[in-house]
Amino acid sequence: MNIYGSTISLLERGLNFSSAKGKAISQNIANVDTPNYKAQSVSFKELIQESSASPIKAYRTNDLHIDFSSRAVQKGGFNSSDFRYRHNGNGVDMEKEQANLAANQIYYNALVDRLNGKFNTLQNVIKGGR
């Protein structure tokens, strides 16, 4: 029996995205002084597509063919390898990372509030409205 339809699973996916994005932002902030470090990000669209699509199998018959397995940095994430922000090759913009961190925290809190509302409604129904 599916009480909420797909709402709970969509909220779960949103929380997973927020968690992955938070990890990428934390990693970027931690490496703000690391030379040649490239800022990483997480794309919600790519994360959803990866979770719903089966992996692509590619067979290499020649060493000059592109290896699909080595192109991804991490699941749902990518780095901006062509972008350099500082003279030492570091690509982390601290102000942008802090703004992304705040926006991600607001997004996460909104999802948790919505999820709590769903479970409180369910608890109210189980208790018979008392």
PDB file of C-alpha atoms in Angstrom:
ATOM      1  CA  MET A   1       0.000   0.000   0.000  1.00  0.00           C
ATOM      2  CA  ASN A   2       1.462   3.296  -1.092  1.00  0.00           C
ATOM      3  CA  ILE A   3      -0.002   6.053   1.103  1.00  0.00           C
ATOM      4  CA  TYR A   4       1.860   9.081  -0.272  1.00  0.00           C
ATOM      5  CA  GLY A   5       2.422   7.988  -3.850  1.00  0.00           C
ATOM      6  CA  SER A   6       5.893   8.954  -4.938  1.00  0.00           C
ATOM      7  CA  THR A   7       6.238  11.964  -2.626  1.00  0.00           C
ATOM      8  CA  ILE A   8       8.407  10.245  -0.040  1.00  0.00           C
ATOM      9  CA  SER A   9      10.762   8.818  -2.666  1.00  0.00           C
ATOM     10  CA  LEU A  10      11.043  12.241  -4.370  1.00  0.00           C
ATOM     11  CA  LEU A  11      11.864  13.849  -1.033  1.00  0.00           C
ATOM     12  CA  GLU A  12      14.436  11.105  -0.444  1.00  0.00           C
ATOM     13  CA  ARG A  13      16.055  11.816  -3.818  1.00  0.00           C
ATOM     14  CA  GLY A  14      16.133  15.511  -2.991  1.00  0.00           C
ATOM     15  CA  LEU A  15      17.837  14.791   0.331  1.00  0.00           C
ATOM     16  CA  ASN A  16      20.368  12.540  -1.414  1.00  0.00           C
ATOM     17  CA  PHE A  17      21.106  15.346  -3.882  1.00  0.00           C
ATOM     18  CA  SER A  18      21.468  17.871  -1.076  1.00  0.00           C
ATOM     19  CA  SER A  19      23.815  15.533   0.776  1.00  0.00           C
ATOM     20  CA  ALA A  20      25.994  14.978  -2.311  1.00  0.00           C
ATOM     21  CA  LYS A  21      26.079  18.700  -3.019  1.00  0.00           C
ATOM     22  CA  GLY A  22      26.993  19.437   0.594  1.00  0.00           C
ATOM     23  CA  LYS A  23      29.897  16.989   0.379  1.00  0.00           C
ATOM     24  CA  ALA A  24      31.174  18.620  -2.829  1.00  0.00           C
ATOM     25  CA  ILE A  25      30.917  22.116  -1.314  1.00  0.00           C
ATOM     26  CA  SER A  26      32.685  20.977   1.884  1.00  0.00           C
ATOM     27  CA  GLN A  27      35.443  19.400  -0.184  1.00  0.00           C
ATOM     28  CA  ASN A  28      35.848  22.618  -2.174  1.00  0.00           C
ATOM     29  CA  ILE A  29      36.063  24.737   0.979  1.00  0.00           C
ATOM     30  CA  ALA A  30      38.550  22.335   2.568  1.00  0.00           C
ATOM     31  CA  ASN A  31      40.802  22.577  -0.500  1.00  0.00           C
ATOM     32  CA  VAL A  32      40.630  26.339  -0.968  1.00  0.00           C
ATOM     33  CA  ASP A  33      44.415  26.649  -0.503  1.00  0.00           C
ATOM     34  CA  THR A  34      45.412  23.500  -2.394  1.00  0.00           C
ATOM     35  CA  PRO A  35      47.351  24.365  -5.570  1.00  0.00           C
ATOM     36  CA  ASN A  36      45.810  23.123  -8.843  1.00  0.00           C
ATOM     37  CA  TYR A  37      42.635  21.930  -7.109  1.00  0.00           C
ATOM     38  CA  LYS A  38      39.558  22.269  -9.325  1.00  0.00           C
ATOM     39  CA  ALA A  39      36.195  23.073  -7.747  1.00  0.00           C
ATOM     40  CA  GLN A  40      33.636  20.279  -7.955  1.00  0.00           C
ATOM     41  CA  SER A  41      29.889  20.490  -8.169  1.00  0.00           C
ATOM     42  CA  VAL A  42      26.873  18.214  -8.335  1.00  0.00           C
ATOM     43  CA  SER A  43      24.205  18.423 -11.010  1.00  0.00           C
ATOM     44  CA  PHE A  44      20.695  17.442  -9.901  1.00  0.00           C
ATOM     45  CA  LYS A  45      19.739  16.577 -13.467  1.00  0.00           C
ATOM     46  CA  GLU A  46      22.707  14.254 -13.868  1.00  0.00           C
ATOM     47  CA  LEU A  47      22.109  12.660 -10.472  1.00  0.00           C
ATOM     48  CA  ILE A  48      18.472  11.898 -11.328  1.00  0.00           C
ATOM     49  CA  GLN A  49      19.403  10.557 -14.758  1.00  0.00           C
ATOM     50  CA  GLU A  50      22.067   8.305 -13.291  1.00  0.00           C
ATOM     51  CA  SER A  51      19.723   6.924 -10.684  1.00  0.00           C
ATOM     52  CA  SER A  52      16.980   6.154 -13.200  1.00  0.00           C
ATOM     53  CA  ALA A  53      19.026   4.986 -16.171  1.00  0.00           C
ATOM     54  CA  SER A  54      21.004   1.804 -16.416  1.00  0.00           C
ATOM     55  CA  PRO A  55      24.739   2.191 -16.956  1.00  0.00           C
ATOM     56  CA  ILE A  56      26.007   2.352 -20.490  1.00  0.00           C
ATOM     57  CA  LYS A  57      28.213  -0.539 -21.446  1.00  0.00           C
ATOM     58  CA  ALA A  58      30.936   0.297 -23.896  1.00  0.00           C
ATOM     59  CA  TYR A  59      33.379  -2.126 -25.445  1.00  0.00           C
ATOM     60  CA  ARG A  60      36.737  -0.801 -26.531  1.00  0.00           C
ATOM     61  CA  THR A  61      38.249  -2.542 -29.490  1.00  0.00           C
ATOM     62  CA  ASN A  62      41.081  -0.037 -29.886  1.00  0.00           C
ATOM     63  CA  ASP A  63      43.171   1.859 -27.332  1.00  0.00           C
ATOM     64  CA  LEU A  64      42.348   5.132 -29.110  1.00  0.00           C
ATOM     65  CA  HIS A  65      38.639   4.736 -28.325  1.00  0.00           C
ATOM     66  CA  ILE A  66      37.276   6.831 -25.460  1.00  0.00           C
ATOM     67  CA  ASP A  67      37.049   4.970 -22.167  1.00  0.00           C
ATOM     68  CA  PHE A  68      33.613   5.740 -20.691  1.00  0.00           C
ATOM     69  CA  SER A  69      34.494   4.517 -17.206  1.00  0.00           C
ATOM     70  CA  SER A  70      37.296   7.038 -16.632  1.00  0.00           C
ATOM     71  CA  ARG A  71      35.321  10.160 -17.657  1.00  0.00           C
ATOM     72  CA  ALA A  72      33.175  10.470 -14.531  1.00  0.00           C
ATOM     73  CA  VAL A  73      34.784  12.105 -11.507  1.00  0.00           C
ATOM     74  CA  GLN A  74      32.219  10.734  -9.080  1.00  0.00           C
ATOM     75  CA  LYS A  75      28.623   9.683  -9.315  1.00  0.00           C
ATOM     76  CA  GLY A  76      26.517  12.732 -10.103  1.00  0.00           C
ATOM     77  CA  GLY A  77      29.448  15.110  -9.761  1.00  0.00           C
ATOM     78  CA  PHE A  78      31.728  16.917 -12.114  1.00  0.00           C
ATOM     79  CA  ASN A  79      34.647  19.271 -11.862  1.00  0.00           C
ATOM     80  CA  SER A  80      35.348  22.477 -13.682  1.00  0.00           C
ATOM     81  CA  SER A  81      38.778  21.524 -14.973  1.00  0.00           C
ATOM     82  CA  ASP A  82      39.019  24.394 -17.470  1.00  0.00           C
ATOM     83  CA  PHE A  83      38.353  27.092 -14.885  1.00  0.00           C
ATOM     84  CA  ARG A  84      41.147  28.700 -12.874  1.00  0.00           C
ATOM     85  CA  TYR A  85      40.359  31.232 -10.226  1.00  0.00           C
ATOM     86  CA  ARG A  86      43.780  31.894  -8.683  1.00  0.00           C
ATOM     87  CA  HIS A  87      47.348  32.163  -9.877  1.00  0.00           C
ATOM     88  CA  ASN A  88      48.235  28.768  -8.319  1.00  0.00           C
ATOM     89  CA  GLY A  89      45.636  26.967 -10.477  1.00  0.00           C
ATOM     90  CA  ASN A  90      43.077  26.616  -7.692  1.00  0.00           C
ATOM     91  CA  GLY A  91      39.526  26.909  -9.006  1.00  0.00           C
ATOM     92  CA  VAL A  92      37.646  27.501  -5.739  1.00  0.00           C
ATOM     93  CA  ASP A  93      35.738  30.781  -5.394  1.00  0.00           C
ATOM     94  CA  MET A  94      35.184  31.012  -1.642  1.00  0.00           C
ATOM     95  CA  GLU A  95      32.291  33.500  -1.849  1.00  0.00           C
ATOM     96  CA  LYS A  96      30.491  31.344  -4.384  1.00  0.00           C
ATOM     97  CA  GLU A  97      31.029  28.247  -2.232  1.00  0.00           C
ATOM     98  CA  GLN A  98      29.650  29.975   0.861  1.00  0.00           C
ATOM     99  CA  ALA A  99      26.584  31.163  -1.088  1.00  0.00           C
ATOM    100  CA  ASN A 100      26.065  27.628  -2.432  1.00  0.00           C
ATOM    101  CA  LEU A 101      26.451  26.223   1.083  1.00  0.00           C
ATOM    102  CA  ALA A 102      23.769  28.570   2.453  1.00  0.00           C
ATOM    103  CA  ALA A 103      21.383  27.816  -0.437  1.00  0.00           C
ATOM    104  CA  ASN A 104      21.944  24.077  -0.016  1.00  0.00           C
ATOM    105  CA  GLN A 105      21.236  24.324   3.726  1.00  0.00           C
ATOM    106  CA  ILE A 106      17.944  26.171   3.064  1.00  0.00           C
ATOM    107  CA  TYR A 107      16.987  23.551   0.471  1.00  0.00           C
ATOM    108  CA  TYR A 108      17.849  20.717   2.873  1.00  0.00           C
ATOM    109  CA  ASN A 109      15.847  22.258   5.731  1.00  0.00           C
ATOM    110  CA  ALA A 110      12.821  22.765   3.464  1.00  0.00           C
ATOM    111  CA  LEU A 111      12.907  19.103   2.416  1.00  0.00           C
ATOM    112  CA  VAL A 112      13.240  17.920   6.016  1.00  0.00           C
ATOM    113  CA  ASP A 113      10.314  20.144   7.090  1.00  0.00           C
ATOM    114  CA  ARG A 114       8.173  18.732   4.287  1.00  0.00           C
ATOM    115  CA  LEU A 115       9.153  15.171   5.187  1.00  0.00           C
ATOM    116  CA  ASN A 116       8.346  15.815   8.859  1.00  0.00           C
ATOM    117  CA  GLY A 117       4.947  17.174   7.831  1.00  0.00           C
ATOM    118  CA  LYS A 118       4.204  13.993   5.908  1.00  0.00           C
ATOM    119  CA  PHE A 119       5.165  11.772   8.837  1.00  0.00           C
ATOM    120  CA  ASN A 120       3.272  13.945  11.345  1.00  0.00           C
ATOM    121  CA  THR A 121       0.147  13.603   9.208  1.00  0.00           C
ATOM    122  CA  LEU A 122       0.603   9.850   9.129  1.00  0.00           C
ATOM    123  CA  GLN A 123       1.135   9.774  12.915  1.00  0.00           C
ATOM    124  CA  ASN A 124      -2.016  11.853  13.421  1.00  0.00           C
ATOM    125  CA  VAL A 125      -4.028   9.413  11.318  1.00  0.00           C
ATOM    126  CA  ILE A 126      -2.659   6.415  13.225  1.00  0.00           C
ATOM    127  CA  LYS A 127      -3.567   8.010  16.571  1.00  0.00           C
ATOM    128  CA  GLY A 128      -7.075   8.759  15.300  1.00  0.00           C
ATOM    129  CA  GLY A 129      -6.688  12.532  15.441  1.00  0.00           C
ATOM    130  CA  ARG A 130      -5.946  12.670  19.193  1.00  0.00           C
TER     131      ARG A 130
END
